[in-house]
PDB file with one MODEL, atoms N, CA, C and O in Angstrom:
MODEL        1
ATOM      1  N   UNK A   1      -8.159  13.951   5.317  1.00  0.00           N
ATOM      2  CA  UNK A   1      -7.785  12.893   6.207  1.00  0.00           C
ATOM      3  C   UNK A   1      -6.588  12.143   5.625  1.00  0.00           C
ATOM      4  O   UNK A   1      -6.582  11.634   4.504  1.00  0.00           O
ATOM      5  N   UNK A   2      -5.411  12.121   6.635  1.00  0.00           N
ATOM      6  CA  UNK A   2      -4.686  11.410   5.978  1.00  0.00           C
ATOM      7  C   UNK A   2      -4.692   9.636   5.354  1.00  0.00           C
ATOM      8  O   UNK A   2      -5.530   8.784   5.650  1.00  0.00           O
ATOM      9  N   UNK A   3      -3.590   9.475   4.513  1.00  0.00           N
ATOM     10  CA  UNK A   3      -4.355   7.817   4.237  1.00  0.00           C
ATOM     11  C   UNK A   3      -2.327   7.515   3.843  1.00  0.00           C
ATOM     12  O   UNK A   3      -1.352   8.258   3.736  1.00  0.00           O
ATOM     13  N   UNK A   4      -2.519   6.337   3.768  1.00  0.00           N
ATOM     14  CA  UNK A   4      -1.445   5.332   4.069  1.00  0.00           C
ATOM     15  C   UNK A   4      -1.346   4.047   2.779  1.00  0.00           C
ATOM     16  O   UNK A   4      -2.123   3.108   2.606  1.00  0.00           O
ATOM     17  N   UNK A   5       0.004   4.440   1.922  1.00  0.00           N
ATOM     18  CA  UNK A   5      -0.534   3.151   0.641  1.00  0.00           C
ATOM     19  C   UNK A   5       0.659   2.378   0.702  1.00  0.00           C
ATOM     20  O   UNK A   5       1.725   2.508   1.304  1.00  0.00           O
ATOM     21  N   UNK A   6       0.412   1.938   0.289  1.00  0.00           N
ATOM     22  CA  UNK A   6       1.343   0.035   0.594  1.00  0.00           C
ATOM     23  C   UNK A   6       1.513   0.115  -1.207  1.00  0.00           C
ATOM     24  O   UNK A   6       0.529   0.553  -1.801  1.00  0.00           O
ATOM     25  N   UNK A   7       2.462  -0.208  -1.860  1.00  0.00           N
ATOM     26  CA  UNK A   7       2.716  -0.573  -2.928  1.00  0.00           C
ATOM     27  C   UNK A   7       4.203  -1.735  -2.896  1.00  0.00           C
ATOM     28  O   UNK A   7       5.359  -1.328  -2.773  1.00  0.00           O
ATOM     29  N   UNK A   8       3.841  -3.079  -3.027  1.00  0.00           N
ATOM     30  CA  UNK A   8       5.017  -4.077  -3.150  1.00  0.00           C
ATOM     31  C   UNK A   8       4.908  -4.475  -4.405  1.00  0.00           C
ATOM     32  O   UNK A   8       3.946  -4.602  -5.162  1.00  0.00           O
ATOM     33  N   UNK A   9       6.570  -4.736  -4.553  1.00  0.00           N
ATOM     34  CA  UNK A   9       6.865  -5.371  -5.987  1.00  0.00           C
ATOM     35  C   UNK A   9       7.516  -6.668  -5.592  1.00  0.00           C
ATOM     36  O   UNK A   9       8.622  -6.682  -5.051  1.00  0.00           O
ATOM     37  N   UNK A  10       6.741  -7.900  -5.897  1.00  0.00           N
ATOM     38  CA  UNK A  10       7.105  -8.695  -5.785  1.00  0.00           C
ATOM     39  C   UNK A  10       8.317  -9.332  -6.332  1.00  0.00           C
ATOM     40  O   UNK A  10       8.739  -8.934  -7.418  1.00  0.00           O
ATOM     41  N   UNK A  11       8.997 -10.392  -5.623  1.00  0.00           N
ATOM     42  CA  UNK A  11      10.194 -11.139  -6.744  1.00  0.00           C
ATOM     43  C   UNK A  11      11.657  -9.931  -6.679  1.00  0.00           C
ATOM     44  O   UNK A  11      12.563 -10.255  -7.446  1.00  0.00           O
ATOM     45  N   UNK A  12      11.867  -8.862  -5.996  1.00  0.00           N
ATOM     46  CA  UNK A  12      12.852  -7.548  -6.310  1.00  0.00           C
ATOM     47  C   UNK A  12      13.600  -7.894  -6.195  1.00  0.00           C
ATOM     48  O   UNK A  12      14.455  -7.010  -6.202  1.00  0.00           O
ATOM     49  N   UNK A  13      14.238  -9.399  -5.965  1.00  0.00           N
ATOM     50  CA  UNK A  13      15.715  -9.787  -5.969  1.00  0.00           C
ATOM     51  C   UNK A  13      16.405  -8.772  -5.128  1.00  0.00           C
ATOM     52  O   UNK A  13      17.555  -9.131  -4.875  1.00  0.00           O
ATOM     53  N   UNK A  14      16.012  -7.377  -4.501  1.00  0.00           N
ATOM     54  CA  UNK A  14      17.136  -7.379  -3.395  1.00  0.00           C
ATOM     55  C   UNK A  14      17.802  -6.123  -4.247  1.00  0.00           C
ATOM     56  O   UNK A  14      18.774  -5.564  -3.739  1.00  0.00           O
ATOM     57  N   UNK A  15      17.398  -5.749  -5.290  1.00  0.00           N
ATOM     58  CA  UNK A  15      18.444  -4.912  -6.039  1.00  0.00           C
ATOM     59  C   UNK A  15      17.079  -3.357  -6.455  1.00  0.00           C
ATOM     60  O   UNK A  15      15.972  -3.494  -6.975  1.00  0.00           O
ATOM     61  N   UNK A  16      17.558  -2.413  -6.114  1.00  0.00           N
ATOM     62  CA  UNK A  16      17.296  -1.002  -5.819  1.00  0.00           C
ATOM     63  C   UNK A  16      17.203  -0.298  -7.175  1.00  0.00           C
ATOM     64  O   UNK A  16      16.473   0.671  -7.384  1.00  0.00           O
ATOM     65  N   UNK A  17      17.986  -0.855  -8.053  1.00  0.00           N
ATOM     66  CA  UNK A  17      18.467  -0.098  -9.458  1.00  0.00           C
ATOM     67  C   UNK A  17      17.077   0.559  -9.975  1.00  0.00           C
ATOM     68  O   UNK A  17      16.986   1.779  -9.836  1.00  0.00           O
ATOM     69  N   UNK A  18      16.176  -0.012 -10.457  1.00  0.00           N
ATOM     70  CA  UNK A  18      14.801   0.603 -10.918  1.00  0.00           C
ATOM     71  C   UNK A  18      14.344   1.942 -10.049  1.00  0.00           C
ATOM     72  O   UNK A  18      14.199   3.092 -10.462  1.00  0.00           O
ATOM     73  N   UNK A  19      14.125   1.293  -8.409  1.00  0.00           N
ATOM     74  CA  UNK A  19      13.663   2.204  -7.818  1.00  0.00           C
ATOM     75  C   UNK A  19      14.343   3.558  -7.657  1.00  0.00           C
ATOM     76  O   UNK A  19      13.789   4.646  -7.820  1.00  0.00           O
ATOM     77  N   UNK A  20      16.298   3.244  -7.133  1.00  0.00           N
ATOM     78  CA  UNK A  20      16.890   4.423  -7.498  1.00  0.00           C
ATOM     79  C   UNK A  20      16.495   5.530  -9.116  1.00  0.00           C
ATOM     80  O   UNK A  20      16.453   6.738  -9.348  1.00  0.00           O
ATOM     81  N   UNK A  21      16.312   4.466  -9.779  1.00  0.00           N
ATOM     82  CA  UNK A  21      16.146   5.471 -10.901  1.00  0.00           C
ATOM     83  C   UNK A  21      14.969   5.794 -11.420  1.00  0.00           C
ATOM     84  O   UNK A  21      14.950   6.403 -12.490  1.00  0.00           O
ATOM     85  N   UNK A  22      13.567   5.389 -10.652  1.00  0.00           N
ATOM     86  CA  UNK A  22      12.480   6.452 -10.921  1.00  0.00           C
ATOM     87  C   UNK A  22      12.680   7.004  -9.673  1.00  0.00           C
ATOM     88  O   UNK A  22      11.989   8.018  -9.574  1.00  0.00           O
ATOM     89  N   UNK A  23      13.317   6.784  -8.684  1.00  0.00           N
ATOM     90  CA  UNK A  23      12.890   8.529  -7.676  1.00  0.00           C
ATOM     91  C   UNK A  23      13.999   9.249  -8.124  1.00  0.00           C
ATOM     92  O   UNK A  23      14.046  10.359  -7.594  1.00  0.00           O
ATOM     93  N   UNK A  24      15.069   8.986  -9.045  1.00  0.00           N
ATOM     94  CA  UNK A  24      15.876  10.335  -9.468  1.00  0.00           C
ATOM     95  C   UNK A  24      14.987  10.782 -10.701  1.00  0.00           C
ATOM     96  O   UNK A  24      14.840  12.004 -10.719  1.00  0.00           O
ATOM     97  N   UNK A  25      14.598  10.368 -11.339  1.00  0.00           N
ATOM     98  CA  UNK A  25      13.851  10.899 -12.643  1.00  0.00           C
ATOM     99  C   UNK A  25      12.484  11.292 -12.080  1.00  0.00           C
ATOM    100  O   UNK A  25      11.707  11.880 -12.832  1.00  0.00           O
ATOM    101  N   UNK A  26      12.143  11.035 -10.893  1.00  0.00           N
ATOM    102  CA  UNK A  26      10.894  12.140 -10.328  1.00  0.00           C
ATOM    103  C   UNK A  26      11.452  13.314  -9.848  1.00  0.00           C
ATOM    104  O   UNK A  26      10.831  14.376  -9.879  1.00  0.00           O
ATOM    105  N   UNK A  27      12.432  13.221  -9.464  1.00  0.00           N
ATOM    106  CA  UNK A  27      13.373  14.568  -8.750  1.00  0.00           C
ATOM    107  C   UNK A  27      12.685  14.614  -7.328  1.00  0.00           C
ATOM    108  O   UNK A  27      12.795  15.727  -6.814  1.00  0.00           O
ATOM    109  N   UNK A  28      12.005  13.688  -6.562  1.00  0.00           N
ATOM    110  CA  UNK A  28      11.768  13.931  -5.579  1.00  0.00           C
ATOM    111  C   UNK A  28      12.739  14.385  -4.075  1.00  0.00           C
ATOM    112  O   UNK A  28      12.233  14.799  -3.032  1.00  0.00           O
ATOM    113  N   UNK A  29      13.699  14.246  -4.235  1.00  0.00           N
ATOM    114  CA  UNK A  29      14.504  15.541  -3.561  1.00  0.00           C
ATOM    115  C   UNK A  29      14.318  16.475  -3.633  1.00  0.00           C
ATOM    116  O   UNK A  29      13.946  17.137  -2.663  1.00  0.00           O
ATOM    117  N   UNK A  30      14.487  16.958  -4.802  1.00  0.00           N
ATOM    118  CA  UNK A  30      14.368  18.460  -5.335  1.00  0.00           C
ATOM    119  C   UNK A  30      13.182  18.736  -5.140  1.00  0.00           C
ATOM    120  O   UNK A  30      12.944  19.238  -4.041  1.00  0.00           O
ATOM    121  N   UNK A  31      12.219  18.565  -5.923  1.00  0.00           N
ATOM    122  CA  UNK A  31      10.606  18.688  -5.587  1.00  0.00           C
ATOM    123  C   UNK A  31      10.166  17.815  -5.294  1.00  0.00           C
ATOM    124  O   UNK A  31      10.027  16.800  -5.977  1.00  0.00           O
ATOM    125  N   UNK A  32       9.688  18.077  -3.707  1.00  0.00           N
ATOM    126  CA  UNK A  32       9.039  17.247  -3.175  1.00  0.00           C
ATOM    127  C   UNK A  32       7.497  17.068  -3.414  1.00  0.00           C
ATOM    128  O   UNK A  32       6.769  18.057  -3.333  1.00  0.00           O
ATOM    129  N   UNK A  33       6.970  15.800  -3.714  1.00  0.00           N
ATOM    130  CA  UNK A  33       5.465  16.150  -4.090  1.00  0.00           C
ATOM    131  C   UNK A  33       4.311  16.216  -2.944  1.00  0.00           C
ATOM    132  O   UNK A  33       4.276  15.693  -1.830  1.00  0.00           O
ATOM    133  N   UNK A  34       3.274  17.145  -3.702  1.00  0.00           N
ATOM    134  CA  UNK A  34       2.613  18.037  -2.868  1.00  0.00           C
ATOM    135  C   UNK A  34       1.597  16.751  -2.423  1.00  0.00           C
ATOM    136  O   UNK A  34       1.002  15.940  -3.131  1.00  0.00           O
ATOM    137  N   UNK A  35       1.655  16.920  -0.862  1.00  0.00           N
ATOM    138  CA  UNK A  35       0.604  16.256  -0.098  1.00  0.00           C
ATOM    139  C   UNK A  35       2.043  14.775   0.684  1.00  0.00           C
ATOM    140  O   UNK A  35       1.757  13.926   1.528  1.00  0.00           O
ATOM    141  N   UNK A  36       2.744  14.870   0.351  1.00  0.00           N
ATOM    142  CA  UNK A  36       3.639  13.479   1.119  1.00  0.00           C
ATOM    143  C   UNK A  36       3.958  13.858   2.495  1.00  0.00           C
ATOM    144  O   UNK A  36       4.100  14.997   2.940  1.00  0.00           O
ATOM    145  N   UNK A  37       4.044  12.805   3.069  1.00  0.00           N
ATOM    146  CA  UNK A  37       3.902  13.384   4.538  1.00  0.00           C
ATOM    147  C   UNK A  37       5.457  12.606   4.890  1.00  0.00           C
ATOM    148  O   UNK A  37       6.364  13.355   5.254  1.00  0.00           O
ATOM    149  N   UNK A  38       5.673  11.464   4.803  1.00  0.00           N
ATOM    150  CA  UNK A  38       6.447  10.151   4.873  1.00  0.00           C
ATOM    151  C   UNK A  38       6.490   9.194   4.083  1.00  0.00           C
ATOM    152  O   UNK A  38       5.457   8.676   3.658  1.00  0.00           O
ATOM    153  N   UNK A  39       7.966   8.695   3.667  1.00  0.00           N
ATOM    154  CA  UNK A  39       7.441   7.388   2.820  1.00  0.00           C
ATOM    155  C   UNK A  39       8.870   7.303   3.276  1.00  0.00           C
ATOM    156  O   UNK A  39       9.703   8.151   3.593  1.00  0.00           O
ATOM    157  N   UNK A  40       8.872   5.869   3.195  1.00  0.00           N
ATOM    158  CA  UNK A  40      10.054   4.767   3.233  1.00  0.00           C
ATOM    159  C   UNK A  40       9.626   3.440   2.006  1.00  0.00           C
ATOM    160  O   UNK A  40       8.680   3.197   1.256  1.00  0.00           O
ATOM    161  N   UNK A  41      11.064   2.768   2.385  1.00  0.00           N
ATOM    162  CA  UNK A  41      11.040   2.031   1.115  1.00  0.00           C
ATOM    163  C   UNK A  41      11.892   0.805   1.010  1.00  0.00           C
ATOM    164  O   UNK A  41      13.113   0.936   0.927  1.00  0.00           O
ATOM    165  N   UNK A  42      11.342  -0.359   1.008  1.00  0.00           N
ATOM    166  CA  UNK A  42      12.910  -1.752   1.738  1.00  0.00           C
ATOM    167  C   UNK A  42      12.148  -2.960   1.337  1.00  0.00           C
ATOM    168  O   UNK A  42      10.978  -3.076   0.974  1.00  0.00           O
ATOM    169  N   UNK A  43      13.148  -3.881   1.500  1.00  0.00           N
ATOM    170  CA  UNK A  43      12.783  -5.318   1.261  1.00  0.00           C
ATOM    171  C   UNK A  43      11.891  -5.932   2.558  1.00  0.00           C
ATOM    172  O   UNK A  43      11.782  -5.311   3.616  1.00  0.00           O
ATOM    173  N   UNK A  44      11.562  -6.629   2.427  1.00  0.00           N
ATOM    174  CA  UNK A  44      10.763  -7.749   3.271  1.00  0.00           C
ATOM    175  C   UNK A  44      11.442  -8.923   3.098  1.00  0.00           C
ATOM    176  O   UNK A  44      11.992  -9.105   2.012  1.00  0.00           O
ATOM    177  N   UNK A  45      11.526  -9.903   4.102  1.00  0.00           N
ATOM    178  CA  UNK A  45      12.288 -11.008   4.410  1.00  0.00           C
ATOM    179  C   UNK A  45      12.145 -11.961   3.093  1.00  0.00           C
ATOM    180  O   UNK A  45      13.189 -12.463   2.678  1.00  0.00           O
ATOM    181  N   UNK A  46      10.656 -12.311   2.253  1.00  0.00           N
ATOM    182  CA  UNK A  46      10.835 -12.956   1.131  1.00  0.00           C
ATOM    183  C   UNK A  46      11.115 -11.785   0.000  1.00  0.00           C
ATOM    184  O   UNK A  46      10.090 -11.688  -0.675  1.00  0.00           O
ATOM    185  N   UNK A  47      11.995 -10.982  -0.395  1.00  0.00           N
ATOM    186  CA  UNK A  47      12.713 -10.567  -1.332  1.00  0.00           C
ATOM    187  C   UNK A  47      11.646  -9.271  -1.954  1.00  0.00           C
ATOM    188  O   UNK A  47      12.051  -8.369  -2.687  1.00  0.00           O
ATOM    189  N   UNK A  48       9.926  -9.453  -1.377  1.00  0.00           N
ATOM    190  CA  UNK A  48       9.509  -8.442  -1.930  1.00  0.00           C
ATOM    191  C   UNK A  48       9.894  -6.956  -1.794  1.00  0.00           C
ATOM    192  O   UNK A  48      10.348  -6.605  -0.704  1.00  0.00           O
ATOM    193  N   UNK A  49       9.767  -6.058  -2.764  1.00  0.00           N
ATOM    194  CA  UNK A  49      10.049  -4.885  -2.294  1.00  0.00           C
ATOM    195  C   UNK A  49       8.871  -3.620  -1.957  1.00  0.00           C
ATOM    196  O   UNK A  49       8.302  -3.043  -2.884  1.00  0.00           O
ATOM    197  N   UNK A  50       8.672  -3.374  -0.885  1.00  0.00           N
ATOM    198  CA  UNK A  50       7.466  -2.638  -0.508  1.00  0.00           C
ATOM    199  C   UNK A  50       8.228  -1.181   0.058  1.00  0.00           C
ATOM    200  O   UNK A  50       9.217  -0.968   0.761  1.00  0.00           O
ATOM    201  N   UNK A  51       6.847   0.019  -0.896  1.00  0.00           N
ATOM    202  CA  UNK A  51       6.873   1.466  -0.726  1.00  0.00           C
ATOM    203  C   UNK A  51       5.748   1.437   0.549  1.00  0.00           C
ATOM    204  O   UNK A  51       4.758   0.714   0.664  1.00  0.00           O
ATOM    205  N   UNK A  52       6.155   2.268   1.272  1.00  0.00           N
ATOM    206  CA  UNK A  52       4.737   2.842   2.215  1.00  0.00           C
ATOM    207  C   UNK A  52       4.572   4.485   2.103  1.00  0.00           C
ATOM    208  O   UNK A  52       5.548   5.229   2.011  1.00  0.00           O
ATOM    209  N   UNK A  53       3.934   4.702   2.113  1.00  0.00           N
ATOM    210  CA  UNK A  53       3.585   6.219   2.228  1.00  0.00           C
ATOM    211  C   UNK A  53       2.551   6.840   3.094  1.00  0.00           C
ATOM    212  O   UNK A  53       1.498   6.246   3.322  1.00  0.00           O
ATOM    213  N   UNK A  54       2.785   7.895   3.536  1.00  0.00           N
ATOM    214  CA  UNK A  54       1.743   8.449   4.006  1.00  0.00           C
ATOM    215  C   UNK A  54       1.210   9.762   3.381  1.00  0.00           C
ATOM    216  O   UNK A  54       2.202  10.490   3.364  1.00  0.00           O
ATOM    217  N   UNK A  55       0.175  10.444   2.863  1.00  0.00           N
ATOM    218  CA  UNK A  55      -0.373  11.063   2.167  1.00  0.00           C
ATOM    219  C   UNK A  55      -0.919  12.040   2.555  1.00  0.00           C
ATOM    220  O   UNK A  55      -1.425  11.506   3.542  1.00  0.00           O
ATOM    221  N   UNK A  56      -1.474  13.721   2.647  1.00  0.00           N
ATOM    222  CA  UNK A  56      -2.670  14.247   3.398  1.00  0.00           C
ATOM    223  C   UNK A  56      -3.623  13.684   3.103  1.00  0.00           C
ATOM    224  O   UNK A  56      -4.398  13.401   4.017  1.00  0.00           O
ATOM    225  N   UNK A  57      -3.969  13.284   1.699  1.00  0.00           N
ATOM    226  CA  UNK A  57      -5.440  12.969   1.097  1.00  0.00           C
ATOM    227  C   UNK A  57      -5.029  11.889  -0.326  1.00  0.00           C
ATOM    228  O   UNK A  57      -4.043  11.975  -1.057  1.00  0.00           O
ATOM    229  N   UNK A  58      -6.174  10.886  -0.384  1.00  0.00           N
ATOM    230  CA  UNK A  58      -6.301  10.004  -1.789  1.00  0.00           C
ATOM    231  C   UNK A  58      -5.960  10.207  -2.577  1.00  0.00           C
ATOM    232  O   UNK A  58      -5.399   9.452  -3.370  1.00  0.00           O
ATOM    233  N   UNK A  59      -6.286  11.950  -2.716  1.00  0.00           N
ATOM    234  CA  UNK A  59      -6.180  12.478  -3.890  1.00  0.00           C
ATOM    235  C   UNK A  59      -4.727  12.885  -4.290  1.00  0.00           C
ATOM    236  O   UNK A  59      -4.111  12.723  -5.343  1.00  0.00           O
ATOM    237  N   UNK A  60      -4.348  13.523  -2.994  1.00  0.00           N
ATOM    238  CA  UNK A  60      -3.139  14.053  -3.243  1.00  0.00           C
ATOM    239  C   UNK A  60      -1.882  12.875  -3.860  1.00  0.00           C
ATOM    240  O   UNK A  60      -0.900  13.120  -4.561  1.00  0.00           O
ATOM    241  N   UNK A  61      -2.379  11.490  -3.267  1.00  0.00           N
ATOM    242  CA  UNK A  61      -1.535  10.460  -4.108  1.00  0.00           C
ATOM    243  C   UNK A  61      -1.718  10.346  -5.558  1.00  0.00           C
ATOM    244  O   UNK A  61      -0.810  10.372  -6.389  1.00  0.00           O
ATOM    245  N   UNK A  62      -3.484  10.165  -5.883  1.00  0.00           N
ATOM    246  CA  UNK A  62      -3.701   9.617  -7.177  1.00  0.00           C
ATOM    247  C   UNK A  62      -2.654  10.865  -8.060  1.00  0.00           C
ATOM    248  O   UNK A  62      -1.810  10.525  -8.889  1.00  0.00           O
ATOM    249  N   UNK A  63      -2.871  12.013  -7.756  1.00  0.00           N
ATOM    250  CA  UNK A  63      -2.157  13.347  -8.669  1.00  0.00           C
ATOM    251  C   UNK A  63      -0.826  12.756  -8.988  1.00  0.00           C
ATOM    252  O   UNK A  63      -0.509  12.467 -10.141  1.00  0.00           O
ATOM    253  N   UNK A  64       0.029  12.562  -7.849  1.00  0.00           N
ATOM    254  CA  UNK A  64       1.875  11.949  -7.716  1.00  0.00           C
ATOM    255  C   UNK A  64       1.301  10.874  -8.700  1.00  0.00           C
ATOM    256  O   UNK A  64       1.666  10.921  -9.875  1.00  0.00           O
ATOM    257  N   UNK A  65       0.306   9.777  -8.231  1.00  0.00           N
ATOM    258  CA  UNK A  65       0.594   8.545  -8.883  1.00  0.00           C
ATOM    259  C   UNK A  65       0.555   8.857 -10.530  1.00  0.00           C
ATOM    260  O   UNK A  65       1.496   8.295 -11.089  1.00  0.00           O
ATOM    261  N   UNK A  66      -0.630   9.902 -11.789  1.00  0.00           N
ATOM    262  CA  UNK A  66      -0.623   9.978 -12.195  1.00  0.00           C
ATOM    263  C   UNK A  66       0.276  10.998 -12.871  1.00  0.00           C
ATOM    264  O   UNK A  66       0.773  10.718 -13.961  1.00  0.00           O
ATOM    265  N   UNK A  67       0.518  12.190 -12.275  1.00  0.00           N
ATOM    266  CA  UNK A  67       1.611  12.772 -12.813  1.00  0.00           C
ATOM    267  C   UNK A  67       2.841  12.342 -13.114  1.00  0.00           C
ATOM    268  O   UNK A  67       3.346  12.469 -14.230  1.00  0.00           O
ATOM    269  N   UNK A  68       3.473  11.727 -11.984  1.00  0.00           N
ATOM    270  CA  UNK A  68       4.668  11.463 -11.409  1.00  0.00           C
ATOM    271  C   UNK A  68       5.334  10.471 -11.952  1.00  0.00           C
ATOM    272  O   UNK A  68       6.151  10.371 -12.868  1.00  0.00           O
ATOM    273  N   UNK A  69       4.667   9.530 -10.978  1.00  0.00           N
ATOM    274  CA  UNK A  69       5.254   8.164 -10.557  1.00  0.00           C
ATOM    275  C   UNK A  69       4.893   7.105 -12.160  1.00  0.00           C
ATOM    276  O   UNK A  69       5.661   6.487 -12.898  1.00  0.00           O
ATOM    277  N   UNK A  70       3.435   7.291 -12.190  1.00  0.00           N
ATOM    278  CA  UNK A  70       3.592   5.533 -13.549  1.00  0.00           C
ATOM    279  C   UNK A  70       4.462   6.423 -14.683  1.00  0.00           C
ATOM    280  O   UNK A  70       5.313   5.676 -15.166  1.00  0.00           O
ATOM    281  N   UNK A  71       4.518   7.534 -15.165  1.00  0.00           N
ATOM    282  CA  UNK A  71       5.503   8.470 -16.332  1.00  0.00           C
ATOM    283  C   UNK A  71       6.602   7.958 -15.512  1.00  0.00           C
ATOM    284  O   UNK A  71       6.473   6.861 -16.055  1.00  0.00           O
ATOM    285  N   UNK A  72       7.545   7.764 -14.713  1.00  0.00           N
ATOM    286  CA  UNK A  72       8.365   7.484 -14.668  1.00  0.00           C
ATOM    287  C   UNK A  72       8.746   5.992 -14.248  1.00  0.00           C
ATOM    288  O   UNK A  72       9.869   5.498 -14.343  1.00  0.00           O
ATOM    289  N   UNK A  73       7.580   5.363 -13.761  1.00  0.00           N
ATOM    290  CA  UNK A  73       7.768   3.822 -13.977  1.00  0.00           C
ATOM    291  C   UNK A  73       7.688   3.381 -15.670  1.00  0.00           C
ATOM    292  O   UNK A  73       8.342   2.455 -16.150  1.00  0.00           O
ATOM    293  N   UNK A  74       7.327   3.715 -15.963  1.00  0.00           N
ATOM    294  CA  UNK A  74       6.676   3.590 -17.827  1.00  0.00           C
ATOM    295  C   UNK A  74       8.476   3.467 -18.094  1.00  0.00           C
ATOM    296  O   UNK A  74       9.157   2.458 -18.277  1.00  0.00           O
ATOM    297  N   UNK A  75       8.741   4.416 -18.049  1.00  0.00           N
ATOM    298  CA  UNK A  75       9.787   5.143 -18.421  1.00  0.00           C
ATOM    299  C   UNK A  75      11.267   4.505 -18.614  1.00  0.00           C
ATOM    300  O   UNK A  75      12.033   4.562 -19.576  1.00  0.00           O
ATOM    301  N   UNK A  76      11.427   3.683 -16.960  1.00  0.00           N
ATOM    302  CA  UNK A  76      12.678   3.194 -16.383  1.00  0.00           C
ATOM    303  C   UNK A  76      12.003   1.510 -16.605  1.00  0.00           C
ATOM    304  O   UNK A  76      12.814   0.775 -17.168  1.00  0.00           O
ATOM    305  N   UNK A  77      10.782   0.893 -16.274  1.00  0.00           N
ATOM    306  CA  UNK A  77      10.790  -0.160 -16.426  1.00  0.00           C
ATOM    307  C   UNK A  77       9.997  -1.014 -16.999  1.00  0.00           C
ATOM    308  O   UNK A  77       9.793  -2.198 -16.728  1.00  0.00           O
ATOM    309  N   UNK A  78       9.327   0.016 -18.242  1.00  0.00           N
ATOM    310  CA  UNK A  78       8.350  -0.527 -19.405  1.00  0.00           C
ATOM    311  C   UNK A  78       7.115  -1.191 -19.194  1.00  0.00           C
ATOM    312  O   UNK A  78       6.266  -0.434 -18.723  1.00  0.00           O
ATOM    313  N   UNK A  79       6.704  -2.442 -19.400  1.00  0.00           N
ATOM    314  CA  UNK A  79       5.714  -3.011 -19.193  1.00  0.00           C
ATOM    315  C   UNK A  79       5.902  -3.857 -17.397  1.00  0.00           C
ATOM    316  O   UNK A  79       5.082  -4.212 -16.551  1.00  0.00           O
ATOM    317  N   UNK A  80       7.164  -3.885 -17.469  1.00  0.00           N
ATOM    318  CA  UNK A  80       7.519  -4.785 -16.244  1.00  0.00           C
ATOM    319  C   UNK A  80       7.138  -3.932 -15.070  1.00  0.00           C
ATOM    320  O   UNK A  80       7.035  -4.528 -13.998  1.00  0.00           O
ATOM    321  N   UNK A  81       6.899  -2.576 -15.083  1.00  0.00           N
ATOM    322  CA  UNK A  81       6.782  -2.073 -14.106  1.00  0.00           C
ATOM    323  C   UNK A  81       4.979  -1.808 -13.879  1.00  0.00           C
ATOM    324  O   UNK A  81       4.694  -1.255 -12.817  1.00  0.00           O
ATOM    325  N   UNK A  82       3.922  -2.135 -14.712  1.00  0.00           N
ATOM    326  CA  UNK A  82       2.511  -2.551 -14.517  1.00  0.00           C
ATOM    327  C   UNK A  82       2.647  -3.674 -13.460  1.00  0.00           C
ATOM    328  O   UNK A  82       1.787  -3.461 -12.605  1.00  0.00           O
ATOM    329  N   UNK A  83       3.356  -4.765 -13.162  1.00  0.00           N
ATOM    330  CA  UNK A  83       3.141  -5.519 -11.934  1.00  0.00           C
ATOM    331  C   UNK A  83       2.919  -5.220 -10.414  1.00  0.00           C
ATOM    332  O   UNK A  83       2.819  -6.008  -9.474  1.00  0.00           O
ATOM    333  N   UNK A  84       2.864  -3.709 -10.449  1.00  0.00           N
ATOM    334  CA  UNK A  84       2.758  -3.658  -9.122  1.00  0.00           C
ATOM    335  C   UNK A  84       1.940  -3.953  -8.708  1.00  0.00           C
ATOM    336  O   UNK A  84       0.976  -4.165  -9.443  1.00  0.00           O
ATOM    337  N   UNK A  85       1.795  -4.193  -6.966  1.00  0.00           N
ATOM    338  CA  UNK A  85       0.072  -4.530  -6.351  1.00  0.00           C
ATOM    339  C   UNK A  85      -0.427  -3.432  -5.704  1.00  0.00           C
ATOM    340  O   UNK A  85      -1.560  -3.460  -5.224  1.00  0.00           O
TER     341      UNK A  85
ENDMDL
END
């Protein structure tokens, strides 16, 4: 069943730099990860910055989230990047 995740980073001042550079260091162009259906990615009127995604399955995120995505949040924005919600 598909499922739908909301991840905002609060406070993003408006500036992309982090995010450009964990989706180039995921290579998600190139390999796309298995189970993504859709995702977009933008500010909200108070400056937060919110991912949406759509997923086939939970699982198929938790895999991206643990393979993928915190190795390359770790990576590009250290401890600062644990704030997400």
């Amino acid at each position: 069943m598909p499922v739908a995740m909301i991840q905002d980073w609060v406070g993003g001042g408006h500036d992309t730099a982090n995010y450009d550079a964990i989706t180039k260091l995921m290579g998600v162009q190139e390999n796309p990860p298995d189970g993504l259906i859709f995702h977009t990615a933008g500010f909200l009127p108070d400056g937060t910055f919110r991912i949406f995604d759509v997923w086939e399955s939970g699982g198929h995120f938790e895999r991206f989230a643990q393979d993928r995505l915190m190795p390359a949040v770790k990576e590009v924005a250290g401890s600062e990047g644990s704030d997400a919600n």
